[in-house]
mmCIF file of N, CA and C in Angstrom:
data_model
loop_
_atom_site.group_PDB
_atom_site.id
_atom_site.type_symbol
_atom_site.label_atom_id
_atom_site.label_comp_id
_atom_site.label_asym_id
_atom_site.label_seq_id
_atom_site.Cartn_x
_atom_site.Cartn_y
_atom_site.Cartn_z
ATOM 1 N N MET H 1 117.250 -12.709 27.321
ATOM 2 C CA MET H 1 115.788 -12.730 27.368
ATOM 3 C C MET H 1 115.502 -12.122 29.085
ATOM 4 N N LYS H 2 114.285 -11.319 29.051
ATOM 5 C CA LYS H 2 114.016 -10.764 30.244
ATOM 6 C C LYS H 2 112.779 -11.672 30.743
ATOM 7 N N PHE H 3 112.218 -12.295 31.802
ATOM 8 C CA PHE H 3 111.669 -13.000 32.114
ATOM 9 C C PHE H 3 110.468 -12.167 33.274
ATOM 10 N N ILE H 4 109.534 -12.534 32.629
ATOM 11 C CA ILE H 4 108.238 -11.377 33.569
ATOM 12 C C ILE H 4 107.839 -12.724 34.961
ATOM 13 N N LYS H 5 107.778 -12.127 36.078
ATOM 14 C CA LYS H 5 107.266 -12.561 37.299
ATOM 15 C C LYS H 5 106.363 -11.866 38.012
ATOM 16 N N SER H 6 105.239 -11.928 38.329
ATOM 17 C CA SER H 6 104.877 -11.395 39.234
ATOM 18 C C SER H 6 104.122 -12.517 39.869
ATOM 19 N N SER H 7 103.571 -11.927 41.274
ATOM 20 C CA SER H 7 102.434 -12.948 42.306
ATOM 21 C C SER H 7 100.682 -12.862 41.126
ATOM 22 N N ARG H 8 100.837 -12.286 39.906
ATOM 23 C CA ARG H 8 99.644 -12.837 39.116
ATOM 24 C C ARG H 8 99.682 -13.944 38.510
ATOM 25 N N ILE H 9 100.856 -14.022 38.080
ATOM 26 C CA ILE H 9 101.450 -14.667 37.064
ATOM 27 C C ILE H 9 101.543 -15.910 37.723
ATOM 28 N N GLU H 10 102.246 -16.170 39.009
ATOM 29 C CA GLU H 10 102.114 -17.031 39.655
ATOM 30 C C GLU H 10 101.602 -17.775 39.936
ATOM 31 N N GLU H 11 100.405 -17.249 40.328
ATOM 32 C CA GLU H 11 98.661 -17.630 40.681
ATOM 33 C C GLU H 11 97.896 -18.143 39.293
ATOM 34 N N ALA H 12 98.243 -17.784 37.985
ATOM 35 C CA ALA H 12 98.219 -18.161 37.108
ATOM 36 C C ALA H 12 98.063 -19.599 37.137
ATOM 37 N N ILE H 13 99.544 -19.846 36.935
ATOM 38 C CA ILE H 13 99.923 -20.921 36.963
ATOM 39 C C ILE H 13 99.305 -21.922 37.655
ATOM 40 N N ARG H 14 98.860 -22.000 38.755
ATOM 41 C CA ARG H 14 98.286 -22.857 39.369
ATOM 42 C C ARG H 14 96.546 -23.199 38.870
ATOM 43 N N TYR H 15 96.005 -22.108 38.705
ATOM 44 C CA TYR H 15 94.855 -22.087 38.062
ATOM 45 C C TYR H 15 95.007 -22.396 36.653
ATOM 46 N N PHE H 16 95.824 -22.184 35.338
ATOM 47 C CA PHE H 16 95.615 -23.049 34.235
ATOM 48 C C PHE H 16 96.307 -24.141 34.013
ATOM 49 N N SER H 17 95.960 -24.784 33.110
ATOM 50 C CA SER H 17 97.257 -25.700 33.100
ATOM 51 C C SER H 17 98.324 -25.129 32.305
ATOM 52 N N ARG H 18 99.886 -26.052 32.267
ATOM 53 C CA ARG H 18 100.871 -25.611 31.523
ATOM 54 C C ARG H 18 100.697 -24.850 30.156
ATOM 55 N N ASP H 19 99.924 -26.025 29.737
ATOM 56 C CA ASP H 19 99.638 -25.738 27.993
ATOM 57 C C ASP H 19 98.809 -24.218 27.805
ATOM 58 N N ILE H 20 97.671 -24.493 28.857
ATOM 59 C CA ILE H 20 96.801 -22.578 28.552
ATOM 60 C C ILE H 20 97.700 -21.524 29.053
ATOM 61 N N PHE H 21 98.312 -21.748 29.778
ATOM 62 C CA PHE H 21 99.612 -20.512 30.416
ATOM 63 C C PHE H 21 100.596 -20.181 29.422
ATOM 64 N N LEU H 22 100.955 -21.338 28.468
ATOM 65 C CA LEU H 22 102.070 -21.094 27.583
ATOM 66 C C LEU H 22 101.587 -20.898 26.630
ATOM 67 N N PHE H 23 100.271 -21.249 25.810
ATOM 68 C CA PHE H 23 99.457 -20.324 24.864
ATOM 69 C C PHE H 23 98.887 -18.948 24.872
ATOM 70 N N ALA H 24 99.142 -18.612 26.741
ATOM 71 C CA ALA H 24 98.463 -17.244 26.609
ATOM 72 C C ALA H 24 99.668 -16.473 26.331
ATOM 73 N N ARG H 25 100.700 -16.753 26.947
ATOM 74 C CA ARG H 25 102.464 -16.204 26.927
ATOM 75 C C ARG H 25 102.579 -15.867 25.105
ATOM 76 N N CYS H 26 102.465 -17.114 24.326
ATOM 77 C CA CYS H 26 102.294 -16.815 22.991
ATOM 78 C C CYS H 26 101.508 -16.065 22.255
ATOM 79 N N GLY H 27 100.418 -15.605 23.170
ATOM 80 C CA GLY H 27 99.323 -14.663 22.702
ATOM 81 C C GLY H 27 99.499 -13.353 22.883
ATOM 82 N N ILE H 28 100.519 -13.181 23.823
ATOM 83 C CA ILE H 28 101.314 -11.959 24.025
ATOM 84 C C ILE H 28 102.430 -11.424 22.798
ATOM 85 N N VAL H 29 103.651 -12.146 22.865
ATOM 86 C CA VAL H 29 104.184 -12.860 21.693
ATOM 87 C C VAL H 29 103.534 -12.358 20.429
ATOM 88 N N ILE H 30 102.651 -12.862 20.238
ATOM 89 C CA ILE H 30 101.790 -12.366 18.646
ATOM 90 C C ILE H 30 101.579 -10.801 18.821
ATOM 91 N N GLN H 31 100.971 -10.549 19.559
ATOM 92 C CA GLN H 31 100.161 -9.012 19.636
ATOM 93 C C GLN H 31 101.268 -8.110 19.481
ATOM 94 N N GLY H 32 102.650 -8.211 19.523
ATOM 95 C CA GLY H 32 103.573 -7.159 18.806
ATOM 96 C C GLY H 32 104.616 -6.812 19.901
ATOM 97 N N LYS H 33 105.266 -5.802 19.904
ATOM 98 C CA LYS H 33 106.232 -5.452 20.371
ATOM 99 C C LYS H 33 105.572 -4.754 21.510
ATOM 100 N N GLU H 34 104.646 -3.945 21.447
ATOM 101 C CA GLU H 34 103.974 -3.169 22.251
ATOM 102 C C GLU H 34 103.740 -3.329 23.411
ATOM 103 N N ILE H 35 102.680 -4.471 23.131
ATOM 104 C CA ILE H 35 101.938 -5.166 23.876
ATOM 105 C C ILE H 35 102.941 -6.368 25.266
ATOM 106 N N TYR H 36 104.006 -6.180 24.246
ATOM 107 C CA TYR H 36 104.734 -7.575 24.795
ATOM 108 C C TYR H 36 105.412 -6.330 26.097
ATOM 109 N N GLN H 37 105.949 -5.460 25.659
ATOM 110 C CA GLN H 37 106.751 -4.491 26.431
ATOM 111 C C GLN H 37 105.947 -4.158 27.564
ATOM 112 N N SER H 38 104.608 -3.791 27.150
ATOM 113 C CA SER H 38 103.518 -3.123 28.150
ATOM 114 C C SER H 38 103.857 -4.430 29.293
ATOM 115 N N VAL H 39 103.445 -5.941 29.122
ATOM 116 C CA VAL H 39 103.332 -6.929 30.377
ATOM 117 C C VAL H 39 104.709 -7.101 31.043
ATOM 118 N N LEU H 40 105.696 -6.661 29.911
ATOM 119 C CA LEU H 40 106.766 -7.133 30.509
ATOM 120 C C LEU H 40 106.957 -5.865 31.561
ATOM 121 N N ASN H 41 106.635 -4.455 31.580
ATOM 122 C CA ASN H 41 106.765 -3.158 32.427
ATOM 123 C C ASN H 41 105.607 -3.571 33.570
ATOM 124 N N ASN H 42 104.780 -4.048 32.836
ATOM 125 C CA ASN H 42 103.798 -4.064 34.343
ATOM 126 C C ASN H 42 103.019 -5.964 34.077
ATOM 127 N N PRO H 43 103.723 -6.019 34.737
ATOM 128 C CA PRO H 43 103.170 -8.267 34.510
ATOM 129 C C PRO H 43 101.519 -8.203 35.243
ATOM 130 N N ASN H 44 101.104 -7.815 35.647
ATOM 131 C CA ASN H 44 99.972 -7.320 36.639
ATOM 132 C C ASN H 44 98.814 -7.485 35.040
ATOM 133 N N SER H 45 99.410 -6.974 33.988
ATOM 134 C CA SER H 45 98.484 -6.418 33.235
ATOM 135 C C SER H 45 98.256 -8.040 32.303
ATOM 136 N N PHE H 46 99.290 -8.788 32.701
ATOM 137 C CA PHE H 46 99.154 -10.090 31.934
ATOM 138 C C PHE H 46 97.773 -10.812 31.977
ATOM 139 N N THR H 47 96.818 -11.369 30.467
ATOM 140 C CA THR H 47 96.058 -12.024 30.298
ATOM 141 C C THR H 47 96.065 -12.820 29.698
ATOM 142 N N ASN H 48 94.899 -13.658 29.893
ATOM 143 C CA ASN H 48 94.804 -15.428 28.950
ATOM 144 C C ASN H 48 93.661 -14.811 28.063
ATOM 145 N N GLU H 49 93.272 -13.668 27.850
ATOM 146 C CA GLU H 49 92.386 -13.378 26.963
ATOM 147 C C GLU H 49 92.449 -13.937 25.486
ATOM 148 N N CYS H 50 93.757 -13.438 25.077
ATOM 149 C CA CYS H 50 94.537 -13.861 23.297
ATOM 150 C C CYS H 50 95.529 -15.064 23.855
ATOM 151 N N THR H 51 95.105 -16.157 22.984
ATOM 152 C CA THR H 51 96.239 -17.117 23.024
ATOM 153 C C THR H 51 96.233 -17.253 21.981
ATOM 154 N N CYS H 52 97.423 -17.911 21.094
ATOM 155 C CA CYS H 52 98.280 -18.897 19.781
ATOM 156 C C CYS H 52 98.811 -19.689 19.632
ATOM 157 N N GLU H 53 98.381 -20.798 20.424
ATOM 158 C CA GLU H 53 99.106 -22.142 19.972
ATOM 159 C C GLU H 53 99.848 -22.023 18.765
ATOM 160 N N GLU H 54 99.197 -21.427 17.631
ATOM 161 C CA GLU H 54 99.986 -22.138 16.583
ATOM 162 C C GLU H 54 101.276 -21.720 16.254
ATOM 163 N N LEU H 55 101.668 -20.358 17.191
ATOM 164 C CA LEU H 55 102.731 -19.943 17.365
ATOM 165 C C LEU H 55 103.792 -21.087 17.672
ATOM 166 N N LEU H 56 103.727 -21.554 18.198
ATOM 167 C CA LEU H 56 104.416 -23.034 18.508
ATOM 168 C C LEU H 56 105.357 -23.625 17.253
ATOM 169 N N THR H 57 104.423 -24.045 16.471
ATOM 170 C CA THR H 57 104.315 -24.719 14.982
ATOM 171 C C THR H 57 104.840 -23.998 13.907
ATOM 172 N N ILE H 58 105.015 -22.556 13.903
ATOM 173 C CA ILE H 58 105.624 -21.858 12.796
ATOM 174 C C ILE H 58 107.161 -21.940 12.300
ATOM 175 N N SER H 59 107.801 -22.922 13.325
ATOM 176 C CA SER H 59 109.553 -23.162 12.954
ATOM 177 C C SER H 59 109.592 -24.145 12.225
ATOM 178 N N SER H 60 108.613 -25.098 12.340
ATOM 179 C CA SER H 60 108.219 -26.286 11.994
ATOM 180 C C SER H 60 107.916 -26.162 10.239
ATOM 181 N N GLU H 61 107.023 -25.374 10.313
ATOM 182 C CA GLU H 61 105.876 -25.953 8.923
ATOM 183 C C GLU H 61 106.798 -24.545 7.925
ATOM 184 N N ALA H 62 107.702 -23.450 8.524
ATOM 185 C CA ALA H 62 109.173 -22.644 7.888
ATOM 186 C C ALA H 62 109.928 -23.467 7.326
ATOM 187 N N TYR H 63 110.638 -24.376 8.051
ATOM 188 C CA TYR H 63 111.398 -25.487 7.130
ATOM 189 C C TYR H 63 110.975 -26.121 6.643
ATOM 190 N N PHE H 64 109.700 -26.511 6.628
ATOM 191 C CA PHE H 64 108.824 -27.982 5.626
ATOM 192 C C PHE H 64 109.134 -27.046 4.068
ATOM 193 N N LEU H 65 108.703 -25.751 4.385
ATOM 194 C CA LEU H 65 108.247 -25.036 3.311
ATOM 195 C C LEU H 65 109.874 -24.794 2.436
ATOM 196 N N LYS H 66 110.604 -24.754 3.543
ATOM 197 C CA LYS H 66 111.873 -24.317 2.917
ATOM 198 C C LYS H 66 112.817 -25.268 2.078
ATOM 199 N N VAL H 67 112.664 -26.734 3.043
ATOM 200 C CA VAL H 67 113.446 -27.941 2.733
ATOM 201 C C VAL H 67 112.647 -28.939 2.270
ATOM 202 N N GLY H 68 111.570 -28.918 2.602
ATOM 203 C CA GLY H 68 110.585 -30.101 1.939
ATOM 204 C C GLY H 68 110.912 -31.233 2.797
ATOM 205 N N LYS H 69 110.858 -31.151 3.844
ATOM 206 C CA LYS H 69 111.247 -32.431 5.055
ATOM 207 C C LYS H 69 110.805 -31.732 6.099
ATOM 208 N N GLU H 70 110.177 -32.719 6.905
ATOM 209 C CA GLU H 70 109.755 -32.529 8.423
ATOM 210 C C GLU H 70 110.731 -32.234 9.326
ATOM 211 N N LEU H 71 110.953 -30.996 10.282
ATOM 212 C CA LEU H 71 111.897 -30.969 11.684
ATOM 213 C C LEU H 71 111.828 -31.786 12.065
ATOM 214 N N ASN H 72 112.889 -32.806 12.295
ATOM 215 C CA ASN H 72 112.761 -33.614 13.542
ATOM 216 C C ASN H 72 113.541 -33.115 14.950
ATOM 217 N N ILE H 73 112.676 -32.909 15.813
ATOM 218 C CA ILE H 73 113.140 -32.561 17.127
ATOM 219 C C ILE H 73 112.424 -32.985 18.020
ATOM 220 N N ALA H 74 112.617 -32.938 19.142
ATOM 221 C CA ALA H 74 111.894 -33.396 20.627
ATOM 222 C C ALA H 74 111.436 -32.219 21.453
ATOM 223 N N LEU H 75 109.870 -32.108 21.476
ATOM 224 C CA LEU H 75 109.649 -31.020 22.199
ATOM 225 C C LEU H 75 109.114 -31.439 23.634
ATOM 226 N N GLU H 76 110.062 -31.294 24.431
ATOM 227 C CA GLU H 76 109.443 -31.665 26.300
ATOM 228 C C GLU H 76 109.212 -30.605 26.867
#
């Protein structure tokens, strides 16, 4: 996986909580491959206008629907 790194992103980390920054990155992913590739190719186009905290729980919800039990994992 290629990681996005730019001065604008590093600046965002200083101004936003880690959670808000994580949710904004989820927002980039949920918008699809084209938007993700756009930000990957031009990290300065990254914005936190679209967030998607819910993306973080999809795997647990899918597991519950499939197996009928809670997925017990520690997230740190």
